[in-house]
mmCIF file of C-alpha atoms in Angstrom:
data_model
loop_
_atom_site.group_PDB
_atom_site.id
_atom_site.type_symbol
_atom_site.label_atom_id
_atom_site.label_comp_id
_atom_site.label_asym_id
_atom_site.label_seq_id
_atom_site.Cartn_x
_atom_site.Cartn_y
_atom_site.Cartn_z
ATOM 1 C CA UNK A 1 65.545 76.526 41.872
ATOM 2 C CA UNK A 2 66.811 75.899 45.063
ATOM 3 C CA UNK A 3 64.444 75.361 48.251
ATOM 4 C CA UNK A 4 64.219 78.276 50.417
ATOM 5 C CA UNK A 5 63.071 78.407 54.294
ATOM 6 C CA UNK A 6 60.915 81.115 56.222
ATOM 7 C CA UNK A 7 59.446 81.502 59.502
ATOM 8 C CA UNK A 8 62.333 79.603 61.114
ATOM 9 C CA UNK A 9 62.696 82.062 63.946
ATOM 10 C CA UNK A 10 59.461 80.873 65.864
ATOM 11 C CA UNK A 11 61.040 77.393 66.359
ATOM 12 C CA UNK A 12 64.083 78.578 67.395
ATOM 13 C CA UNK A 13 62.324 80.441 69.859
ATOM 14 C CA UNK A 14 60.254 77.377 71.865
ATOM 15 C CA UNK A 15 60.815 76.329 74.755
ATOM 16 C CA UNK A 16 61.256 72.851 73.142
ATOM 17 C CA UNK A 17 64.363 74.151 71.328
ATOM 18 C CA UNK A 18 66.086 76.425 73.864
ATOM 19 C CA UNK A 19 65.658 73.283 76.438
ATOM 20 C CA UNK A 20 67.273 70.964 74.152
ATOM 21 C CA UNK A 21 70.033 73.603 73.032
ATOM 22 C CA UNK A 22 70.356 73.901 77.152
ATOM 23 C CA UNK A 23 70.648 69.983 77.003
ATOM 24 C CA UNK A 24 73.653 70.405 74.358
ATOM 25 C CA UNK A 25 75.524 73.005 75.999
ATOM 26 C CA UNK A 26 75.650 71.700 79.664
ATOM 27 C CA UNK A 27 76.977 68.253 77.617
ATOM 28 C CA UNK A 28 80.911 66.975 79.769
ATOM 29 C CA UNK A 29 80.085 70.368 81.881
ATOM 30 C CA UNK A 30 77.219 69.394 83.996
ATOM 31 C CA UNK A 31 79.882 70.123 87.326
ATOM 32 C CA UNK A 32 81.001 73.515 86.054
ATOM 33 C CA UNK A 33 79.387 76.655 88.299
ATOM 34 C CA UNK A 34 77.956 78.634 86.177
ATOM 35 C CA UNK A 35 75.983 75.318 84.571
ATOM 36 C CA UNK A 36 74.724 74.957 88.552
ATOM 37 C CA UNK A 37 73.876 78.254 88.984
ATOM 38 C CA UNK A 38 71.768 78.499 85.339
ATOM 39 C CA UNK A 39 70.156 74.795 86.163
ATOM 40 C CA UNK A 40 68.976 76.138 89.905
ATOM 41 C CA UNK A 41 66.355 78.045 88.295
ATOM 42 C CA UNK A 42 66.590 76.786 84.763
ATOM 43 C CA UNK A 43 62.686 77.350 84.095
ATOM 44 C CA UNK A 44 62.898 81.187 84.763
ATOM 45 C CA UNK A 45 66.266 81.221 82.930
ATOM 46 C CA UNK A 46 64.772 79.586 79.725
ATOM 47 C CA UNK A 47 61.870 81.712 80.053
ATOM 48 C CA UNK A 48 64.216 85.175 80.085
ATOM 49 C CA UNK A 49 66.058 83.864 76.994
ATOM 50 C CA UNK A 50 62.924 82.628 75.433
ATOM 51 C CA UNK A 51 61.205 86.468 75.764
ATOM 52 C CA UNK A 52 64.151 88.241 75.197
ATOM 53 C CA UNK A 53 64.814 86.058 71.264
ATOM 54 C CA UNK A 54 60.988 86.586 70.580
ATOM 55 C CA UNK A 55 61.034 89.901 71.504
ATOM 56 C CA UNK A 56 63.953 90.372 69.211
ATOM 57 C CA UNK A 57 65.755 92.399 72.560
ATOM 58 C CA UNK A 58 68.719 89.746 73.002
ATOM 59 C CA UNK A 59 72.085 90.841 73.054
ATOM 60 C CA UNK A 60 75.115 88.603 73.708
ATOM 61 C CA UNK A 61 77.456 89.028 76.660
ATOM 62 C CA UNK A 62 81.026 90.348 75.757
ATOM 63 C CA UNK A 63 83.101 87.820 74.785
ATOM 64 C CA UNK A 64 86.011 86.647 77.012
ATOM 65 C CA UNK A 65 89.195 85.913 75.333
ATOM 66 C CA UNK A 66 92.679 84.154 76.414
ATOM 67 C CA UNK A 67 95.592 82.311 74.913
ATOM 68 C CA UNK A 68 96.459 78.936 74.623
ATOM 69 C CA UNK A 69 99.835 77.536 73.119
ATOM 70 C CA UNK A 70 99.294 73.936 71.933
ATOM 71 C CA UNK A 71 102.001 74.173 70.057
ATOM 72 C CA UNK A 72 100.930 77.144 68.210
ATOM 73 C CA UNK A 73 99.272 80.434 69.645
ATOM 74 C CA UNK A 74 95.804 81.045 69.369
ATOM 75 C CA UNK A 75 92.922 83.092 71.047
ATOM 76 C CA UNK A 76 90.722 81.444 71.743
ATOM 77 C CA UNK A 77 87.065 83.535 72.510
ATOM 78 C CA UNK A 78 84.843 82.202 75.332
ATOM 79 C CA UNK A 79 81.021 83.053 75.082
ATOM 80 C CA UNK A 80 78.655 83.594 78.067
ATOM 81 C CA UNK A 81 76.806 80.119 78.858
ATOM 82 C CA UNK A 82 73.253 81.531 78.284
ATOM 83 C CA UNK A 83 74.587 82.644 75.012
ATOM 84 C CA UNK A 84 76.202 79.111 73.883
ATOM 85 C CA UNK A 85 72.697 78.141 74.625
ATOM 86 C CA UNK A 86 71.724 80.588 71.856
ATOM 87 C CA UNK A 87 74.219 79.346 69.834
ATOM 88 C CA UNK A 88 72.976 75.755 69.954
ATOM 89 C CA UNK A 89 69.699 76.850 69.318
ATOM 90 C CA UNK A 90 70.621 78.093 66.128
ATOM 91 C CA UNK A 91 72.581 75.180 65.090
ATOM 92 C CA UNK A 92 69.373 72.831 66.148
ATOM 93 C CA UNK A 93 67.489 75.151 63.441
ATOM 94 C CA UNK A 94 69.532 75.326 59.994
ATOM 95 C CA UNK A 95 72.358 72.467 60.630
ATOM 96 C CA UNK A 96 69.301 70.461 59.167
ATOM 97 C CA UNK A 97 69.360 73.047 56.744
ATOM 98 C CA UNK A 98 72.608 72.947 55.173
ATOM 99 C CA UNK A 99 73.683 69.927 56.073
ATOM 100 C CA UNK A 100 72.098 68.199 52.522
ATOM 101 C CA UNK A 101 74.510 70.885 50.387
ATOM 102 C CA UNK A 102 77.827 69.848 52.180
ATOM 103 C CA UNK A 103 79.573 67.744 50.122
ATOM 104 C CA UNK A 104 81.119 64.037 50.640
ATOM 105 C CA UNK A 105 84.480 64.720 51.193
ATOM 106 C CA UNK A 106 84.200 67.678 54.303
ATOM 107 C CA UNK A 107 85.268 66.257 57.061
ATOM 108 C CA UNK A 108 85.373 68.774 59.943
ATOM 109 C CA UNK A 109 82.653 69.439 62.673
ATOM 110 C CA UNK A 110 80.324 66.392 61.634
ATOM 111 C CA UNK A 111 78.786 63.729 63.060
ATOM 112 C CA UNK A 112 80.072 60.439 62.184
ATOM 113 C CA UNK A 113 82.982 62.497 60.125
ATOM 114 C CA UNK A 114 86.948 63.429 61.847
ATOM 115 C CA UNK A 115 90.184 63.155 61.480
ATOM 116 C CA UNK A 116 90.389 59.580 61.025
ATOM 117 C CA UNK A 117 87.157 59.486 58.738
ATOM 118 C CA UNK A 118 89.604 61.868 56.749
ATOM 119 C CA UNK A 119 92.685 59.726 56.925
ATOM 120 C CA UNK A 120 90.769 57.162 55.652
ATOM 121 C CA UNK A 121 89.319 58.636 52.789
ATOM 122 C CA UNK A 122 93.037 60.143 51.687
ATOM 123 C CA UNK A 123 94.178 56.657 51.648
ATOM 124 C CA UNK A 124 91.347 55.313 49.694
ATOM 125 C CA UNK A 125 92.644 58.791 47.248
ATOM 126 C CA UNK A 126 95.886 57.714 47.437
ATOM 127 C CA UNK A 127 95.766 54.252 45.996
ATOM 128 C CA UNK A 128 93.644 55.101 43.350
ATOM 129 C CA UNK A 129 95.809 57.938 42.454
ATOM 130 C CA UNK A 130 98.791 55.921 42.343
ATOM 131 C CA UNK A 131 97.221 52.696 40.921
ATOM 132 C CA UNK A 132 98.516 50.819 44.207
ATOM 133 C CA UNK A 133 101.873 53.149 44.415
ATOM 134 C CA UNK A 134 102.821 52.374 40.588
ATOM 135 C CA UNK A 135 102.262 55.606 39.217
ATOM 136 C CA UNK A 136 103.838 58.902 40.923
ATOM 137 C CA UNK A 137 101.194 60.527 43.813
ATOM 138 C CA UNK A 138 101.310 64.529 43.892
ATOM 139 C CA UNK A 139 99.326 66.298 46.279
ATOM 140 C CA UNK A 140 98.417 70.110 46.412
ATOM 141 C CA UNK A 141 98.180 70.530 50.484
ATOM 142 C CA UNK A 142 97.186 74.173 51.205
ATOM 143 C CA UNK A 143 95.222 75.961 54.421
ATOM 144 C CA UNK A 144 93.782 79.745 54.294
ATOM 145 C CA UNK A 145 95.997 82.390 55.925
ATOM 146 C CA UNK A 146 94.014 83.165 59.335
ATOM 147 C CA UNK A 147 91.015 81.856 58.071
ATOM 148 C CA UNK A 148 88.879 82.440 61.244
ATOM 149 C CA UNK A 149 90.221 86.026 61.771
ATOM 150 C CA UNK A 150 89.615 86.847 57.465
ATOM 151 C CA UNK A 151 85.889 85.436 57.036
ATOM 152 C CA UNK A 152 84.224 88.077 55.474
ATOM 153 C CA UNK A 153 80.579 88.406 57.393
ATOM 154 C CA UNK A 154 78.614 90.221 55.071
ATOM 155 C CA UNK A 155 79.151 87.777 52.248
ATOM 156 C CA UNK A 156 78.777 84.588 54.927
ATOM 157 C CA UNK A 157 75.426 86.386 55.789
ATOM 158 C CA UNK A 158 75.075 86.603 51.943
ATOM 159 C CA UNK A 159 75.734 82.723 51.491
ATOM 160 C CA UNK A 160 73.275 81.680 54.285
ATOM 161 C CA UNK A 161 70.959 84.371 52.958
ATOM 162 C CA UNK A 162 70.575 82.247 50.157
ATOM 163 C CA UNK A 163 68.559 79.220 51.954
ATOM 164 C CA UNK A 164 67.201 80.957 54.876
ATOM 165 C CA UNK A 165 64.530 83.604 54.494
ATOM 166 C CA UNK A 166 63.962 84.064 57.781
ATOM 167 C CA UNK A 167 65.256 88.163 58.739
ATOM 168 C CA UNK A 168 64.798 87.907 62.162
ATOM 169 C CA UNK A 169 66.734 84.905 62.298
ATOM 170 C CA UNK A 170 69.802 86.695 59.997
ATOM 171 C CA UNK A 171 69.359 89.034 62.124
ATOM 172 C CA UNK A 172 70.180 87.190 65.122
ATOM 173 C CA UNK A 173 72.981 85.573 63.534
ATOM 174 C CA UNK A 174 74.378 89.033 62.486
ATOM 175 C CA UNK A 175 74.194 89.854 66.613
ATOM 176 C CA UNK A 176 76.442 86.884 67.066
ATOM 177 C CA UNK A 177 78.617 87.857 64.144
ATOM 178 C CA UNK A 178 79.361 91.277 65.194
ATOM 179 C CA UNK A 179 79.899 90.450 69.046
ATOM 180 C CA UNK A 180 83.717 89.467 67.831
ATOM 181 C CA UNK A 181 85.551 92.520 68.508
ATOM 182 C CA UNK A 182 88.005 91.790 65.623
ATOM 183 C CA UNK A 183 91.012 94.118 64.465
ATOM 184 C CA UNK A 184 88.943 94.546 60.907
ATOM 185 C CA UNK A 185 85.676 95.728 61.084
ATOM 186 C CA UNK A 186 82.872 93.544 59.293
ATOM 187 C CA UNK A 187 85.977 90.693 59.539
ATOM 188 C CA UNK A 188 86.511 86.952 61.275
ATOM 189 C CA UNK A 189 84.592 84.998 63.419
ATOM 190 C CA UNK A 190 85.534 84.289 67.485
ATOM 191 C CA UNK A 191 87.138 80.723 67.617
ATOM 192 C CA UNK A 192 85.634 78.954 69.747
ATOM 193 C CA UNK A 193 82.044 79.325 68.716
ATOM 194 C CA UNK A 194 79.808 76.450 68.050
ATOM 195 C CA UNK A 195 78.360 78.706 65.919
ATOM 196 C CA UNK A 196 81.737 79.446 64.019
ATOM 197 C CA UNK A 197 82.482 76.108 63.604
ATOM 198 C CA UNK A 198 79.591 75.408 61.529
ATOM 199 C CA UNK A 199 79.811 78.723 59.739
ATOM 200 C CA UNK A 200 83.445 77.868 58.831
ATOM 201 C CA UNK A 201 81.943 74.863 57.045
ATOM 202 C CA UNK A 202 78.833 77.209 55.295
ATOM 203 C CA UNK A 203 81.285 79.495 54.314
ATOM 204 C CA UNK A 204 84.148 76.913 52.525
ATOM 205 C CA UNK A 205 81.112 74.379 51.525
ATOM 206 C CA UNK A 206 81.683 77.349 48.387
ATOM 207 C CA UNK A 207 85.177 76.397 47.863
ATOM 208 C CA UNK A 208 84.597 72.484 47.927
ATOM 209 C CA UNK A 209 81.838 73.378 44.668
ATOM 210 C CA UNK A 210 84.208 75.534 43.004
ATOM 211 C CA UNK A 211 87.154 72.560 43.142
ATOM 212 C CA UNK A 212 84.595 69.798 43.109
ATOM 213 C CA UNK A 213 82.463 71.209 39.858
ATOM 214 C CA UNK A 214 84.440 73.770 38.452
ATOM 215 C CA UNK A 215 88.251 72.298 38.794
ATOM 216 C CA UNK A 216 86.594 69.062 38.400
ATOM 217 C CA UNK A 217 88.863 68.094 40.850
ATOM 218 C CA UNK A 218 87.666 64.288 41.622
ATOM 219 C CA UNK A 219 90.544 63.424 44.589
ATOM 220 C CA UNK A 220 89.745 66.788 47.186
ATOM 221 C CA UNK A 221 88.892 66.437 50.649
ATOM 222 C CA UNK A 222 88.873 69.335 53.352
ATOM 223 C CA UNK A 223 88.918 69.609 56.812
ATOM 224 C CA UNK A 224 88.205 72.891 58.208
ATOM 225 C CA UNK A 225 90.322 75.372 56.267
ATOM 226 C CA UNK A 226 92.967 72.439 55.485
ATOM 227 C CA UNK A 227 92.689 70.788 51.787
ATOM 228 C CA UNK A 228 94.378 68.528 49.523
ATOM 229 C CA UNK A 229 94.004 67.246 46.473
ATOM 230 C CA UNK A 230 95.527 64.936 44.860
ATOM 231 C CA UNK A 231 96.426 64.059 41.093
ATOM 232 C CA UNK A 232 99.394 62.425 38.619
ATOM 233 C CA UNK A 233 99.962 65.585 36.975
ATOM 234 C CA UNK A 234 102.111 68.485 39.261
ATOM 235 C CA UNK A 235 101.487 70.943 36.021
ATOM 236 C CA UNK A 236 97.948 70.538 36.882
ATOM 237 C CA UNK A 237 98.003 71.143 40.327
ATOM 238 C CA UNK A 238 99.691 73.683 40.461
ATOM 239 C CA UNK A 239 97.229 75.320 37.675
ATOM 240 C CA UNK A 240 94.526 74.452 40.065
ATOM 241 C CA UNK A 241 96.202 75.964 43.279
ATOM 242 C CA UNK A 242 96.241 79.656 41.186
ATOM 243 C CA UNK A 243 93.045 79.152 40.061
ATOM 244 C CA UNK A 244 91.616 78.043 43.891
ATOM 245 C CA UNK A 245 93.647 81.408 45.203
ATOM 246 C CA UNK A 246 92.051 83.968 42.696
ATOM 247 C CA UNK A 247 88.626 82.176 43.659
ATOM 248 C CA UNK A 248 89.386 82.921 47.388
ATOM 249 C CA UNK A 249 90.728 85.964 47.398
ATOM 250 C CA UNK A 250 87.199 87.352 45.208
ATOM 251 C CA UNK A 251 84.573 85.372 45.967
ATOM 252 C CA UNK A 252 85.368 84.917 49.665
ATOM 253 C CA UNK A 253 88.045 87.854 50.408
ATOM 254 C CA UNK A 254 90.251 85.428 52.099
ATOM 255 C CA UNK A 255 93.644 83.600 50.925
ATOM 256 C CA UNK A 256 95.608 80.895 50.867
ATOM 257 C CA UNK A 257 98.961 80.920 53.123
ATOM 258 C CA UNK A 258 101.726 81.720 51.627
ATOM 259 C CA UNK A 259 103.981 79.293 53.545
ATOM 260 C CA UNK A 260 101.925 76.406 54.032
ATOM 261 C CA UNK A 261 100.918 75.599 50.564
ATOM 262 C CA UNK A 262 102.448 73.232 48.187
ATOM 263 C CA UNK A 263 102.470 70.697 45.362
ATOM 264 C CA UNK A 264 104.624 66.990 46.819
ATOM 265 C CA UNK A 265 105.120 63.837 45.981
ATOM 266 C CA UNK A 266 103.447 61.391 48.326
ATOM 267 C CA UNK A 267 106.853 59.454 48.451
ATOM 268 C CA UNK A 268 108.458 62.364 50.473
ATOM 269 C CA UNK A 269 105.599 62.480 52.750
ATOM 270 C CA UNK A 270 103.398 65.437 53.401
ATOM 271 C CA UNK A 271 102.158 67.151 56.567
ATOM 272 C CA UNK A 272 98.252 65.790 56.998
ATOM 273 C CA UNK A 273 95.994 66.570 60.264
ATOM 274 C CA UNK A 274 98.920 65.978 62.522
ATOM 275 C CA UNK A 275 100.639 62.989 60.965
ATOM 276 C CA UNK A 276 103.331 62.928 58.460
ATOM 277 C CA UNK A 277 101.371 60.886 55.549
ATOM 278 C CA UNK A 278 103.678 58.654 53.187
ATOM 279 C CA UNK A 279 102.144 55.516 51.006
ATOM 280 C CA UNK A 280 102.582 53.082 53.360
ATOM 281 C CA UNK A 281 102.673 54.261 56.923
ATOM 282 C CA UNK A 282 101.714 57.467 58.991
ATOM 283 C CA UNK A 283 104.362 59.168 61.617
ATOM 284 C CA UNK A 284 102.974 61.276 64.520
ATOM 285 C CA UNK A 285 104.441 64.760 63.897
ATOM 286 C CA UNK A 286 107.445 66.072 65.952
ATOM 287 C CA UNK A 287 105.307 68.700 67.180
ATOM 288 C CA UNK A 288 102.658 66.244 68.622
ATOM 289 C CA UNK A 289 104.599 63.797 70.351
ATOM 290 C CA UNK A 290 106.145 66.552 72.047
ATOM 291 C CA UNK A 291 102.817 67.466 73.171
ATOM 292 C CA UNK A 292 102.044 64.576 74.297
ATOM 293 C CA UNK A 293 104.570 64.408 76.335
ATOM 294 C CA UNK A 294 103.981 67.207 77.958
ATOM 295 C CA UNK A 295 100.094 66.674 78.961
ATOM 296 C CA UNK A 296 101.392 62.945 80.059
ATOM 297 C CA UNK A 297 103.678 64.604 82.409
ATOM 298 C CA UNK A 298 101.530 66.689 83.579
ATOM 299 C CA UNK A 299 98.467 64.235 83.987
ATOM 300 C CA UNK A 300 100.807 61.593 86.022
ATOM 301 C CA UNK A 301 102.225 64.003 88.141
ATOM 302 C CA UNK A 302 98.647 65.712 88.870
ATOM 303 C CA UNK A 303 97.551 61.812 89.234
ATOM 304 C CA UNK A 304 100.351 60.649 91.536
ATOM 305 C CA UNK A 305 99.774 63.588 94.052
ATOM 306 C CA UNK A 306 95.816 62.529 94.114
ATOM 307 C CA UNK A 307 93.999 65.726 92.372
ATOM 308 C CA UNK A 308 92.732 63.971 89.731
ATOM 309 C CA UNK A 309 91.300 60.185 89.862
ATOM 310 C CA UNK A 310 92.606 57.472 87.544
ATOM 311 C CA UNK A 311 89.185 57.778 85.535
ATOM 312 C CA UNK A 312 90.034 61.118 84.801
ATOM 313 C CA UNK A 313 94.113 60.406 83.962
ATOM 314 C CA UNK A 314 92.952 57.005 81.881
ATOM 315 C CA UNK A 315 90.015 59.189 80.287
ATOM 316 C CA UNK A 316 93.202 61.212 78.385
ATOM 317 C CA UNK A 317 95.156 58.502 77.880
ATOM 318 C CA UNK A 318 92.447 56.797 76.268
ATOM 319 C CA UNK A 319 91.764 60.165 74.003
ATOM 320 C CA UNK A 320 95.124 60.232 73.170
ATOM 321 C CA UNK A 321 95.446 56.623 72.008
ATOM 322 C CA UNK A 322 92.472 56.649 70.008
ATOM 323 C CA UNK A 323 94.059 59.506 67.566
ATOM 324 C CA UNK A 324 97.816 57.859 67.835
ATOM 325 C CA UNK A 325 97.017 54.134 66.874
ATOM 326 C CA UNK A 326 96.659 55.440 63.216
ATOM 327 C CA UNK A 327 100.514 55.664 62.387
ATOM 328 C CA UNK A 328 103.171 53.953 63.221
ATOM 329 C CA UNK A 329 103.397 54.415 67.030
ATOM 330 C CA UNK A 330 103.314 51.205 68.219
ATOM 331 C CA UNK A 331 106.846 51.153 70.394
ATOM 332 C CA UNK A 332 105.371 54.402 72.187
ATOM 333 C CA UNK A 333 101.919 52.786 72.729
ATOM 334 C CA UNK A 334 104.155 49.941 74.232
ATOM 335 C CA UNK A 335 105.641 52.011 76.436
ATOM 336 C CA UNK A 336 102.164 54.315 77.542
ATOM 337 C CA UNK A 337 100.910 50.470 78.625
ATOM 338 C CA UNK A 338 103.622 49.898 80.778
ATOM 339 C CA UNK A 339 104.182 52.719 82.908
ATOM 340 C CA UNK A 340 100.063 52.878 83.090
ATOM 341 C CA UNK A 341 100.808 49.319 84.560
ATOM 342 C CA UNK A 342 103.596 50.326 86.476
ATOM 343 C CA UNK A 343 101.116 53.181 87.672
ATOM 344 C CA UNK A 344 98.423 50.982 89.007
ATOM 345 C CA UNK A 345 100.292 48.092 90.752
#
């Protein structure tokens, strides 16, 4: 039988844990206002949010929402800072928890794990698929339609229900839950959260047992609501991608997307975590370089008329050359060099 956990909710209560989860949330934002005007009287402040979560009398501010285009269109929802602090708090508490069921082969939202970590481990699945590129590579590559706006909460409160015992904390986490003003009721999760970033995983960690156990799928990896898996046999995939939707759409009441789901052969390349994947290499998608572009525009022009320092402007370069050196970019990493040079002389 699987271990079970109770009276949780006292030790996400201490001061011990709401100071740490304070520690966490003012983390790269220790300059913004409203982390100065919380940290000017951070005792009193940690001592209002402390009463309030024993008390069981905390409610979370409205959420405030706005769009960002980068390249495509999402709203994004932006909690209060006291209740991010919340948020952490939780995580501090069952992260621990849960962290022992995820399996290998998730890759999103954990330490140590990425987008590289996940590269890495789809070329280690590619070779082996192949036998070094002798045999024919297919990969199934599907994401869930909306997946943040579809999450069902009642059964995510279900799946969590399962480990934690704890009703005052499910309770809280229902309070967080609801506070997304979403088109369906009882539906989706704000993006953005800490909180639904680690749900997202709870919630798909079902998925990854169902291909993993059930399927029997041995080359699957997932990152966020992105999955492939890979195989010799398209007949079989494809068998697996019906049986992977029916799963979805009754055990979790969400789908896969209609339009971004589909069985290839490595040789043509397939669309990967913002790289266009093929046996030997890795290009930088269309979409991304012209990102790039963009924010390197915008960042030299912001640094040439002295608003931002050259820590700040070398601080994204160096971001953005950490996730490019893993295709084949090295004319354009060339070229970055040089004007930085050019920049600095």
């Amino acid at each position: 039988m699987a271990k079970t956990y109770n009276n949780l909710y006292p030790k996400l209560c201490s001061y011990e844990n709401l100071m740490l989860a304070f520690k966490k949330a003012r983390k790269r934002k220790t300059l913004k206002p409203y982390v100065i005007e919380f940290e000017r009287d951070l005792e009193n402040n940690i001592g209002q949010l402390q009463k309030e979560l024993a008390t069981e009398t905390y409610r979370p501010a409205p959420l405030k929402t706005f769009t960002i285009r980068d390249p495509k269109t999402r709203i994004i929802s932006k909690s209060h800072f006291r209740d991010r602090i919340v948020h952490h708090a939780i995580c501090n508490i069952i992260e621990p928890i849960f962290q022992n069921t995820f399996i290998y082969d998730s890759f999103a939202n954990q330490k140590g794990k990425g987008v590289h970590s996940a590269l890495k481990r789809f070329d280690k699945f590619k070779r082996k698929v192949s036998k070094n590129n002798t045999k024919p590579c297919w990969v199934l590559k599907a994401d869930i339609r909306h997946y943040f706006d579809t999450v069902d909460q009642e059964i995510l409160i279900r799946i969590i229900s399962r480990k934690i015992k704890d009703e005052k904390l499910i309770n809280l986490i229902r309070k967080i839950l609801t506070n997304h003003c979403s088109k369906e009721p009882g539906k989706g999760m704000p993006l953005g959260n800490l909180t639904s970033q680690f749900f997202a995983n709870v919630y798909l960690n079902e998925l990854d047992y169902f291909v993993k156990h059930k399927l029997k799928a041995k080359y699957y990896l997932r990152y966020v609501d992105d999955f492939v898996i890979l195989g010799n046999s398209k007949l079989e995939l494809a068998a697996n991608q019906g049986k992977i939707n029916k799963f979805l759409e009754t055990q979790l009441k969400v789908m896969l997307h209609p339009e971004k789901c589909g069985i290839k052969c490595l040789s043509s390349g397939i669309s990967l975590l913002g790289f266009r994947v093929f046996y030997h290499y890795k290009l930088l998608r269309k979409s991304n370089f012209r990102k790039f572009g963009q924010k390197f525009a915008c960042f030299k022009k912001r640094y040439l008329a002295k608003t931002i320092d050259f820590g700040r402007f070398r601080g994204f370069l160096n971001g953005w050359l950490g996730y490019i050196i893993y295709a084949s970019t090295y004319k354009l990493r060339s070229r970055i060099y040089g004007e930085l040079r050019f920049l600095t002389n």
